[in-house]
Amino acid sequence: MNTRIFTLLVAFLATLSGAVWGQETTTAFSGGSGTDADPYQISTEEDLKTLATSVNDEKNDYKGKYFILTQSITLNENEEWTPIGGNPLYGGTAFKGIFDGKGYTISGLCIKEATFTGDGLFGWIGNSTTESFSETAGIVKNLTVEGEVEMTISTLAITGGICGYNYGTIQNCVSDISFDITYTQTVTVGGICGTNGGIIQNCVNKGDISLACQADAGYPACMVGGICGVSVGTIEKCYNEGDISGNNQNTDIGGICGSLQETLDEPPHINNCYNVGTLTLNSETGGDIAGICVVQGPENDSSKECFITNCHNYGAINSNASSIGGIFCGSEDVFYIKVNVENCYYINTITPDGTGEDVEGVEPKSAEDFANGGVLALLQKDNPGVWKQGDEYPIFLGKEEEETTIYQVTFNYNYEGSPEAITKNVAEGKSVTVPELTREGYTFTNWSTDEAGENMADISGTITPIASITYYAQWQAEQTEDPDDDNDNTGDDIHHPQRSIKYYNIYVDTICPGLEVETSKDVVQEGHQVSAYLTIQAECDTTGMRFEYKRGLFGYWQDLKELEGVQPGEYIIKNIYTDIYIRALDATLPEEEPTGLDDLEGIRAYAKEGSIYVYTPNREEVMIISMSSAILKREEQIGWQSYDVNRGIYIVRVGEKVFKLKN
């Protein structure tokens, strides 16, 4: 799309001089004096309207003044909101104060008329374009806005949820505003802000954005993004989950930014951002659409550049636009800016056929790579403290959260001249698909954790690793001719019987409280192996613990702890040619006081030191039942009676009364 109209407009506005008032205010809010220690308190809708009037009509920019939101506020949803501040190049006053939402929400925001000077909760944040950027002039942070913007626009409109123009800093903000805009003139829309010339950090857009160009309007420029419509500044650690749609061939749609441009002294940056919203551009010809941003630069000026790093796009792109990018793209007539892109990934169900295809620094990845930690591992590399694994794709770390542990699982073909081993990065708790390998003249038989095949793994389908590990493929040469054939063409019809393969059962025998044992399989092919996994409760004393196995029912118990495997808590029994029995004994839990319910209609029951004690005032039937529903004791009694049992948890039924006791 040709955006010279917008670029020339920015250049024209920058040549104008704006009024900078900054005068002291006598306006009363709900409290405070405007200092860092005693900020102005915004507690009601009237306080917000007072602030807007003070900035817009009284020309107070509140530079160096502090505001806090003391509670969530609901605006009159049917009343048109007048933005706080406006474009100083058109007679408006920029808001240059520090507004801290303290995590509260302003809901009911309603905008139906474009003001030309910037639309949103704020109109303009930060210094004007004739002033240098200041990190302390114009800050809005820790705020959520909710509502709707429903406009028919016939003039230039710069619109966003937090603000129209940002030339200050927006931090930790959430926009949950739905946009439904019909336009006939150039429009710039973003979930957070329309145009960004400052810094946007740690922000989220949740609202859907829908733009429709009127059929008789020609092809006015439209730039729309989940975070901002146009950016000449910095966007970092932001994401969009709202769906975005447009219908004009002169439209730019980006999951994060509709149009990334360089018109300031510093090149624009997008770093550590992602999009999961669905992007749609219904245009038969023309238009640009990309998972992160559309990139544009001044015509015939290749000295300009921008940076896109450590981003991913999981959102679907529905379009037959002329330029489509999984991460970024740009039309040929305006794509004169140098794009520095690094470590960015998009889901491979998107097929980019525009500038976003086959660009160094951008790679397509499968849904499995997004879900199991493969993409996460790439984003984390040389970029710590930002990402963790979500259910379907990488998301941002929260405060005090630790990075997701990544395991490397390698599948080695294991023969001379073989293809390169397949290595998968897998997040802790996630699964990876075991590849199906082929080799000419050989049949794949199994996986092993060593090259020689002495430690068979018997893995298939998907596995969930608990440590980094390498598996080696095992092969058997295919028999191309009968070894009994002496080449005299006799015996061709002879059937050579094959020995049947035997399988053996794996039994987990007695396991004492405080220990848990699981096995990698219940049935094992002869000659193969099984892994036993021992889990020990933190409070369990294992000083005298026995962890043992035996081969066959009449075999001798042997120490299983000596057969430690590769993964923590794993023990491997190899070369199996009999049934295998496993047990874990003699671990102890801390001694507890007797447990039970006393005097339930005269019936008493408790457990202590390996016995269960039951008292019945009348003759009653008593049953001791294990947690596996096995009846261990069943008899009638009157008075006190003790029952010897192993340590564990039991159900004691006395007539119709039921106790649950831990011994």
XYZ file of C-alpha atoms in Angstrom:
663
model
C 0.000 0.000 0.000
C 1.155 3.552 -0.739
C 1.323 5.454 2.550
C 3.028 8.598 1.337
C -0.137 10.493 2.306
C 0.411 9.570 5.938
C 4.163 10.152 5.832
C 3.729 13.578 4.288
C 1.078 14.390 6.867
C 3.432 13.525 9.723
C 6.152 15.631 8.105
C 3.728 18.543 7.667
C 2.491 18.347 11.252
C 6.049 18.273 12.527
C 6.729 21.657 10.948
C 3.943 23.345 12.865
C 4.472 24.818 16.313
C 2.186 23.862 19.176
C 1.312 25.612 22.372
C 3.006 24.254 25.471
C 1.181 25.579 28.480
C 2.152 23.525 31.537
C 0.470 26.025 33.858
C -0.408 25.138 37.449
C -3.932 23.984 38.114
C -6.329 24.867 40.872
C -8.652 22.033 39.835
C -9.847 19.833 42.700
C -9.887 16.061 42.327
C -10.858 13.532 45.009
C -7.617 14.283 46.820
C -3.877 14.775 46.511
C -1.580 17.611 45.511
C -0.022 16.069 42.390
C 3.338 15.086 43.838
C 4.915 11.640 43.706
C 4.282 11.255 47.445
C 0.767 12.752 47.297
C -0.644 12.157 43.803
C -3.959 13.492 42.559
C -6.639 10.894 43.284
C -9.037 9.889 40.512
C -11.945 8.096 42.157
C -15.029 8.912 40.070
C -16.228 9.537 36.546
C -16.432 13.227 37.456
C -12.730 13.232 38.367
C -11.890 11.845 34.891
C -14.100 14.430 33.196
C -12.492 17.154 35.310
C -9.060 16.011 34.154
C -10.182 16.066 30.513
C -11.636 19.565 30.875
C -8.516 20.821 32.648
C -6.228 19.538 29.875
C -8.440 20.345 26.904
C -9.993 23.689 27.911
C -7.633 25.076 30.542
C -4.501 23.927 28.678
C -2.904 22.178 31.651
C -0.457 19.529 30.429
C 0.362 18.370 34.005
C 4.011 17.806 33.218
C 5.701 16.381 36.309
C 2.359 15.844 38.065
C 1.199 12.459 39.376
C -2.223 10.837 39.269
C -3.514 7.547 40.665
C -6.737 5.660 40.116
C -8.109 4.690 43.534
C -10.813 2.309 42.292
C -12.365 0.938 39.121
C -14.690 3.378 37.374
C -17.630 2.706 35.066
C -18.391 5.526 32.640
C -21.836 6.255 31.274
C -21.779 3.765 28.404
C -24.179 5.766 26.261
C -22.340 9.053 26.684
C -19.683 10.126 24.203
C -16.291 10.314 25.882
C -14.107 13.357 25.334
C -10.448 12.212 25.249
C -7.987 13.651 27.749
C -5.714 15.901 25.659
C -5.265 16.157 21.927
C -2.823 16.765 19.093
C -0.916 19.947 20.020
C -0.223 20.585 16.348
C -3.930 21.224 15.886
C -4.485 23.370 18.958
C -4.841 20.518 21.436
C -2.857 20.042 24.617
C -0.757 16.941 25.227
C -1.061 15.121 28.535
C 2.446 15.015 30.029
C 1.681 13.809 33.542
C 2.120 10.377 35.128
C -1.147 8.433 35.362
C -1.005 5.195 37.386
C -4.112 3.022 37.128
C -2.934 0.846 40.031
C -4.365 -2.218 38.275
C -7.925 -0.851 38.188
C -10.306 -0.755 35.233
C -12.083 2.079 33.451
C -15.077 0.521 31.698
C -17.886 1.855 29.564
C -15.642 3.931 27.293
C -17.800 5.064 24.360
C -16.463 6.850 21.273
C -18.654 7.476 18.233
C -17.212 10.682 16.779
C -13.674 11.189 15.477
C -11.982 14.316 16.875
C -9.085 14.475 14.371
C -6.748 15.259 17.305
C -6.653 11.689 18.644
C -9.307 9.367 20.054
C -9.115 7.042 23.046
C -9.229 7.478 26.800
C -6.429 9.962 26.107
C -6.010 11.942 22.917
C -2.244 12.612 23.050
C 0.297 11.340 25.604
C 3.828 12.774 25.842
C 5.698 15.607 24.211
C 4.693 16.995 20.852
C 6.641 16.065 17.719
C 8.469 19.427 17.920
C 9.981 18.400 21.268
C 12.487 15.714 22.123
C 11.211 12.462 23.599
C 11.256 12.403 27.393
C 10.957 9.297 29.536
C 9.152 11.316 32.212
C 6.778 13.347 30.042
C 3.514 11.489 29.576
C 3.271 8.097 31.249
C 0.168 5.928 31.498
C 0.575 2.592 33.288
C -1.136 -0.262 35.138
C -4.536 0.374 33.590
C -7.287 -1.639 31.869
C -9.849 0.041 29.605
C -13.073 -1.555 28.415
C -15.794 -0.313 26.097
C -16.510 0.160 22.405
C -15.544 2.440 19.560
C -18.218 2.536 16.888
C -17.607 5.273 14.337
C -18.319 6.339 10.799
C -15.299 8.412 9.804
C -15.175 10.987 7.051
C -11.961 12.698 8.167
C -8.471 11.660 9.276
C -8.805 9.544 12.436
C -6.111 8.316 14.824
C -7.769 5.967 17.310
C -6.762 3.566 20.088
C -8.029 2.134 23.358
C -5.577 3.926 25.639
C -4.867 6.883 23.355
C -4.893 8.225 19.830
C -1.252 9.367 19.829
C 1.502 8.117 22.109
C 4.741 10.070 22.191
C 5.313 9.163 25.828
C 5.288 5.773 27.582
C 2.480 3.256 28.010
C 3.236 0.372 30.387
C 1.321 -2.629 31.733
C -1.975 -1.692 30.116
C -4.806 -3.828 28.757
C -7.319 -2.770 26.121
C -10.536 -4.774 25.930
C -12.377 -2.469 23.554
C -14.264 -3.572 20.469
C -13.738 -1.406 17.387
C -16.347 -1.269 14.627
C -15.368 1.491 12.186
C -16.657 2.499 8.774
C -14.470 5.048 7.009
C -14.093 7.126 3.870
C -10.783 8.823 4.760
C -7.387 7.738 6.076
C -7.702 5.914 9.388
C -5.109 4.570 11.834
C -6.345 2.206 14.544
C -4.681 0.142 17.283
C -5.912 -1.713 20.334
C -3.582 0.324 22.569
C -2.936 3.446 20.467
C -3.470 4.742 16.949
C 0.037 6.097 16.355
C 3.074 5.309 18.511
C 6.110 7.565 18.530
C 7.147 6.634 22.055
C 7.398 3.409 24.046
C 4.766 0.709 24.603
C 5.747 -2.019 27.066
C 3.980 -5.037 28.572
C 0.612 -4.283 27.007
C -2.207 -6.509 25.760
C -5.051 -6.047 23.319
C -8.036 -8.359 23.840
C -10.671 -6.558 21.786
C -11.663 -7.307 18.198
C -11.094 -4.641 15.529
C -13.297 -4.466 12.428
C -12.838 -1.832 9.712
C -14.937 -1.425 6.578
C -14.269 1.060 3.800
C -17.432 2.458 2.241
C -17.922 1.160 -1.283
C -17.964 4.630 -2.870
C -14.995 5.980 -0.945
C -12.270 4.875 -3.340
C -9.186 3.487 -1.623
C -8.301 5.606 1.440
C -5.305 4.431 3.449
C -6.028 2.232 6.463
C -3.408 1.042 8.946
C -4.528 -1.213 11.792
C -2.723 -3.371 14.359
C -3.468 -5.184 17.592
C -1.204 -2.847 19.572
C -0.945 0.195 17.289
C -1.885 1.271 13.786
C 1.408 3.014 12.988
C 4.646 2.905 14.981
C 7.799 4.948 14.598
C 8.812 4.123 18.176
C 9.363 1.031 20.328
C 7.013 -1.844 21.139
C 8.254 -4.547 23.473
C 6.794 -7.471 25.388
C 3.255 -6.941 24.054
C 0.733 -9.338 22.557
C -2.561 -9.305 20.712
C -5.352 -11.849 21.050
C -8.099 -9.851 19.331
C -9.298 -10.662 15.813
C -8.663 -7.962 13.182
C -10.437 -7.578 9.834
C -10.484 -5.111 6.923
C -11.829 -4.968 3.367
C -9.878 -2.314 1.467
C -7.063 -3.010 -1.010
C -5.192 -0.029 0.463
C -5.158 -1.592 3.948
C -2.228 -2.674 6.113
C -3.007 -5.183 8.897
C -0.483 -6.411 11.451
C -1.047 -8.544 14.532
C 1.074 -6.082 16.513
C 1.515 -3.051 14.226
C -0.258 -2.104 11.009
C 2.640 -0.053 9.637
C 6.181 0.059 11.030
C 7.958 3.152 9.705
C 11.003 5.287 10.369
C 10.382 9.011 10.491
C 12.192 9.841 13.765
C 15.909 9.916 14.548
C 15.886 6.423 16.057
C 14.776 3.345 14.066
C 11.577 1.642 15.270
C 11.751 -1.624 17.203
C 9.391 -4.514 17.891
C 10.907 -6.942 20.387
C 9.523 -9.939 22.298
C 5.967 -9.676 20.982
C 3.428 -12.185 19.726
C 0.060 -12.418 18.022
C -2.577 -15.119 18.434
C -5.537 -13.220 16.972
C -7.005 -14.121 13.570
C -6.172 -11.587 10.843
C -8.468 -11.175 7.834
C -8.190 -8.924 4.785
C -10.991 -9.329 2.264
C -9.427 -7.677 -0.765
C -9.334 -9.093 -4.267
C -6.309 -6.975 -5.169
C -3.695 -5.134 -3.147
C -3.337 -4.844 0.600
C -0.688 -6.026 3.055
C -1.177 -8.370 5.992
C 1.354 -9.940 8.375
C 1.447 -11.762 11.687
C 3.520 -9.086 13.437
C 3.700 -5.993 11.206
C 3.724 -4.458 7.754
C 6.968 -2.576 7.086
C 7.180 0.642 5.091
C 9.855 3.215 4.434
C 10.282 6.543 2.619
C 10.524 6.100 -1.129
C 14.058 5.920 -2.554
C 15.699 6.160 0.899
C 17.378 2.842 1.634
C 19.264 4.325 4.609
C 16.241 3.818 6.859
C 15.927 0.636 8.912
C 13.807 -1.107 11.522
C 14.225 -4.043 13.915
C 11.955 -7.044 14.612
C 13.363 -9.562 17.102
C 12.244 -12.516 19.234
C 8.627 -12.536 18.050
C 6.157 -15.233 17.099
C 2.821 -15.426 15.331
C 0.386 -18.245 16.100
C -2.614 -16.436 14.656
C -4.311 -17.479 11.430
C -4.133 -15.211 8.367
C -7.094 -15.245 5.985
C -6.422 -13.214 2.860
C -5.548 -13.191 -0.804
C -3.800 -9.839 -0.454
C -0.872 -9.020 -2.701
C 1.568 -9.223 0.218
C 1.282 -11.704 3.086
C 3.870 -12.429 5.752
C 3.962 -14.902 8.618
C 5.947 -12.275 10.556
C 6.282 -9.183 8.317
C 5.723 -8.026 4.767
C 5.609 -4.856 2.665
C 4.493 -3.710 -0.773
C 7.163 -3.339 -3.399
C 6.472 0.361 -4.074
C 7.127 1.337 -0.440
C 9.417 -1.432 0.783
C 12.596 0.686 0.826
C 13.410 0.332 4.522
C 16.061 -2.133 5.690
C 14.445 -4.794 7.868
C 16.649 -6.333 10.564
C 14.724 -9.422 11.628
C 16.061 -12.057 13.990
C 14.758 -15.116 15.843
C 11.111 -14.906 14.721
C 8.717 -17.808 14.091
C 5.228 -18.371 12.703
C 2.969 -21.416 12.530
C 3.475 -23.260 9.268
C -0.211 -23.414 8.400
C 0.338 -19.877 7.062
C 1.764 -19.855 3.536
C 3.311 -16.445 2.938
C 3.553 -15.496 -0.716
C 4.732 -11.930 -0.168
C 7.871 -10.390 1.234
C 7.621 -12.508 4.379
C 8.672 -15.681 2.553
C 12.155 -17.180 2.876
C 13.595 -14.251 4.839
C 16.633 -14.855 7.008
C 15.649 -14.629 10.659
C 12.091 -15.915 10.061
C 11.144 -19.608 10.203
C 7.865 -21.523 9.976
C 7.261 -24.054 12.767
C 4.709 -26.799 13.302
C 1.904 -26.688 15.859
C 3.790 -29.369 17.806
C 6.918 -27.183 17.920
C 4.810 -24.321 19.270
C 3.071 -26.521 21.850
C 5.886 -28.720 23.178
C 8.649 -26.159 23.748
C 10.511 -26.233 20.430
C 9.763 -22.594 19.635
C 10.153 -21.638 23.291
C 13.730 -22.938 23.346
C 14.590 -20.754 20.346
C 12.985 -17.652 21.843
C 14.779 -18.196 25.171
C 18.203 -18.482 23.578
C 20.298 -15.421 24.539
C 17.015 -13.838 25.678
C 16.445 -14.885 29.322
C 13.649 -13.920 31.673
C 10.920 -13.289 29.074
C 9.189 -16.459 27.908
C 7.600 -19.618 29.312
C 5.584 -22.427 27.738
C 1.809 -22.083 27.492
C -0.701 -24.757 26.511
C -0.406 -24.154 22.764
C 2.379 -21.609 22.303
C 5.008 -19.612 24.223
C 3.683 -16.852 26.490
C 5.288 -14.297 28.799
C 6.701 -15.091 32.209
C 4.818 -13.602 35.131
C 6.474 -11.914 38.049
C 8.409 -14.279 40.292
C 7.932 -17.135 37.790
C 10.841 -19.296 36.690
C 11.664 -20.088 33.089
C 10.377 -23.352 31.702
C 12.960 -26.143 31.784
C 13.846 -27.392 28.306
C 15.002 -30.954 27.591
C 16.771 -32.057 24.420
C 15.542 -35.344 23.008
C 17.680 -36.713 20.163
C 16.747 -39.522 17.790
C 19.906 -40.909 16.170
C 19.668 -42.999 12.960
C 22.701 -44.879 14.264
C 24.486 -46.124 11.158
C 27.446 -44.969 9.078
C 26.479 -42.414 6.472
C 23.060 -41.902 8.065
C 21.093 -38.627 7.919
C 21.696 -36.090 10.668
C 20.136 -36.985 14.008
C 16.755 -35.431 14.813
C 16.919 -33.253 17.932
C 13.763 -31.885 19.551
C 13.597 -29.262 22.278
C 10.816 -30.232 24.680
C 9.458 -28.200 27.583
C 9.129 -29.915 30.947
C 5.804 -31.731 31.145
C 5.252 -31.629 27.369
C 5.324 -34.500 24.882
C 7.171 -35.081 21.634
C 6.314 -37.387 18.748
C 8.734 -40.257 18.182
C 9.751 -40.184 14.488
C 9.267 -43.183 12.240
C 12.604 -43.878 10.533
C 13.336 -45.787 7.355
C 16.552 -47.235 5.949
C 16.932 -48.931 2.617
C 17.504 -52.649 2.966
C 16.794 -52.663 6.704
C 13.835 -52.930 9.020
C 13.625 -50.687 12.073
C 13.274 -52.888 15.175
C 13.447 -50.652 18.240
C 15.061 -47.733 20.049
C 17.862 -48.022 22.571
C 19.571 -45.567 24.903
C 22.947 -46.832 23.694
C 24.360 -47.415 20.227
C 24.864 -51.163 20.696
C 21.241 -51.776 21.608
C 21.844 -53.166 25.078
C 19.350 -50.815 26.748
C 16.166 -51.090 24.734
C 13.694 -48.255 25.199
C 10.574 -49.554 23.386
C 9.196 -46.064 22.729
C 6.619 -45.115 20.140
C 3.860 -42.581 19.548
C 4.566 -39.694 21.914
C 6.802 -39.560 24.967
C 7.146 -37.097 27.833
C 10.829 -36.791 28.791
C 11.990 -36.023 32.318
C 15.589 -35.320 31.279
C 17.625 -34.754 28.146
C 18.269 -38.070 26.398
C 19.463 -39.622 23.130
C 17.763 -42.621 21.545
C 19.579 -44.794 18.975
C 17.691 -46.625 16.245
C 18.219 -50.392 15.972
C 18.060 -52.067 12.553
C 17.792 -55.576 11.163
C 18.926 -56.379 7.630
C 16.131 -57.512 5.369
C 16.550 -61.107 4.103
C 16.395 -61.007 0.332
C 16.825 -64.764 -0.300
C 16.222 -67.977 1.573
C 19.437 -68.878 3.474
C 18.601 -72.597 2.994
C 18.389 -72.195 -0.774
C 21.544 -73.744 -2.370
C 20.715 -72.122 -5.738
C 19.556 -75.388 -7.351
C 16.028 -74.004 -7.716
C 14.708 -76.693 -5.359
C 12.854 -76.152 -2.143
C 11.295 -72.886 -3.280
C 7.953 -73.964 -1.805
C 9.349 -75.101 1.512
C 7.934 -73.157 4.465
C 10.515 -72.386 7.110
C 8.689 -71.931 10.409
C 9.661 -68.946 12.548
C 10.063 -69.321 16.305
C 7.208 -67.562 18.124
C 8.129 -64.524 20.182
C 7.420 -64.770 23.901
C 6.216 -62.014 26.194
C 6.508 -61.719 29.961
C 4.472 -59.932 32.611
C 5.759 -57.224 34.953
C 4.215 -57.406 38.438
C 4.474 -54.664 41.071
C 4.237 -56.508 44.391
C 4.079 -55.021 47.895
C 4.679 -51.267 48.106
C 4.817 -49.652 51.534
C 3.326 -46.213 52.345
C 5.514 -43.280 51.338
C 6.700 -44.978 48.153
C 5.200 -45.223 44.685
C 6.421 -47.470 41.867
C 5.452 -47.262 38.211
C 6.786 -49.280 35.292
C 7.297 -48.315 31.669
C 5.207 -51.282 30.519
C 3.196 -54.181 31.907
C 4.264 -56.737 29.287
C 7.759 -57.078 27.796
C 9.006 -58.947 24.750
C 11.638 -61.540 25.553
C 15.171 -60.215 25.604
C 14.027 -56.656 26.107
C 14.006 -54.461 29.195
C 11.664 -52.549 31.493
C 12.145 -49.357 33.486
C 10.833 -49.011 37.043
C 10.314 -45.512 38.405
C 10.503 -44.973 42.158
C 8.901 -41.909 43.763
C 9.597 -41.166 47.428
C 7.497 -38.796 49.543
C 9.545 -35.929 50.941
C 8.826 -36.825 54.573
C 9.599 -40.525 54.086
C 12.582 -42.084 55.891
C 14.359 -44.465 53.480
C 17.197 -45.481 55.818
C 16.216 -49.159 55.801
C 14.317 -49.191 52.527
C 14.462 -52.217 50.259
C 13.760 -51.768 46.537
C 14.025 -55.215 44.946
C 13.121 -57.372 41.977
C 13.199 -61.068 41.135
C 13.095 -63.079 37.927
C 10.228 -65.555 38.035
C 7.929 -66.500 40.874
C 10.570 -68.670 42.543
C 13.539 -66.411 41.871
C 15.706 -64.664 44.453
C 15.026 -61.045 45.415
C 17.831 -58.779 44.186
C 18.642 -55.124 44.904
C 17.067 -52.934 42.197
C 18.772 -49.732 43.376
C 21.989 -50.931 41.736
C 20.357 -50.816 38.283
C 20.017 -47.047 38.094
C 18.951 -45.736 34.680
C 19.564 -42.541 32.715
C 16.666 -40.490 34.073
C 16.269 -39.508 37.753
C 14.382 -42.185 39.721
C 14.663 -44.714 36.861
C 15.912 -48.270 37.360
C 16.308 -50.654 34.402
C 15.889 -54.427 34.368
C 17.460 -55.842 31.183
C 17.473 -59.135 29.276
C 14.066 -60.313 30.399
C 13.206 -63.991 29.808
C 10.830 -64.581 32.766
C 8.068 -62.721 34.543
C 9.441 -59.901 36.688
C 8.336 -59.063 40.248
C 9.111 -55.700 41.918
C 8.600 -54.595 45.508
C 9.501 -51.628 47.753
C 9.585 -52.177 51.516
C 10.649 -50.810 54.905
C 10.437 -47.086 54.275
C 8.801 -45.268 57.182
C 6.640 -42.184 57.503
C 6.679 -39.972 60.628
C 4.772 -41.505 63.539
C 1.305 -40.070 63.823
C -1.170 -39.873 66.629
C -3.985 -42.421 66.530
C -6.487 -41.525 63.844
C -10.201 -42.136 63.702
C -13.567 -40.974 64.991
C -14.317 -41.536 68.634
C -17.716 -42.388 70.026
C -19.834 -42.397 66.848
C -23.062 -43.548 68.517
C -20.940 -45.507 70.974
C -18.675 -47.057 68.298
C -14.980 -46.233 68.424
C -12.178 -46.880 65.935
C -8.568 -45.801 65.584
C -5.267 -46.963 64.093
C -1.862 -47.155 65.741
C 1.422 -49.030 65.312
C 0.305 -51.510 62.657
C -3.083 -52.319 64.138
C -6.641 -51.094 63.882
C -8.658 -50.987 67.131
C -12.448 -51.129 67.082
C -14.901 -50.918 69.981
C -18.597 -51.847 69.622
C -21.034 -51.639 72.555
C -23.229 -54.269 70.890
C -22.528 -57.214 68.651
C -21.712 -55.803 65.181
C -20.206 -57.068 61.945
C -16.800 -55.408 61.355
C -15.080 -55.283 57.939
C -11.547 -53.996 57.234
C -11.320 -53.007 53.548
C -8.214 -51.977 51.596
C -8.190 -48.950 49.277
C -8.266 -51.410 46.361
C -11.672 -52.646 47.707
C -10.306 -55.984 48.961
C -12.003 -57.243 52.178
C -9.117 -58.091 54.529
C -11.048 -58.879 57.748
C -14.700 -59.724 58.316
C -16.074 -60.904 61.630
C -18.555 -60.124 64.378
C -17.415 -58.607 67.659
C -18.533 -56.944 70.859
C -16.301 -54.756 73.026
C -12.715 -54.005 71.991
C -10.980 -55.932 69.202
C -7.630 -55.310 67.435
C -6.794 -56.211 63.851
C -3.190 -56.521 62.583
C -2.659 -54.863 59.203
C 0.215 -53.428 57.193
C 0.746 -49.709 57.160
C -1.648 -47.938 54.822
C -5.090 -46.412 54.541
C -8.149 -48.553 55.239
C -11.923 -48.355 55.302
C -13.488 -49.734 58.500
C -17.186 -50.585 58.228
C -19.090 -51.290 61.451
C -22.663 -52.058 60.555
C -23.765 -48.958 58.650
C -21.011 -46.758 60.122
C -17.852 -46.098 58.076
C -14.404 -44.922 59.205
C -11.367 -44.066 57.066
C -8.166 -44.718 59.006
C -4.504 -44.247 58.221
C -2.196 -46.750 59.876
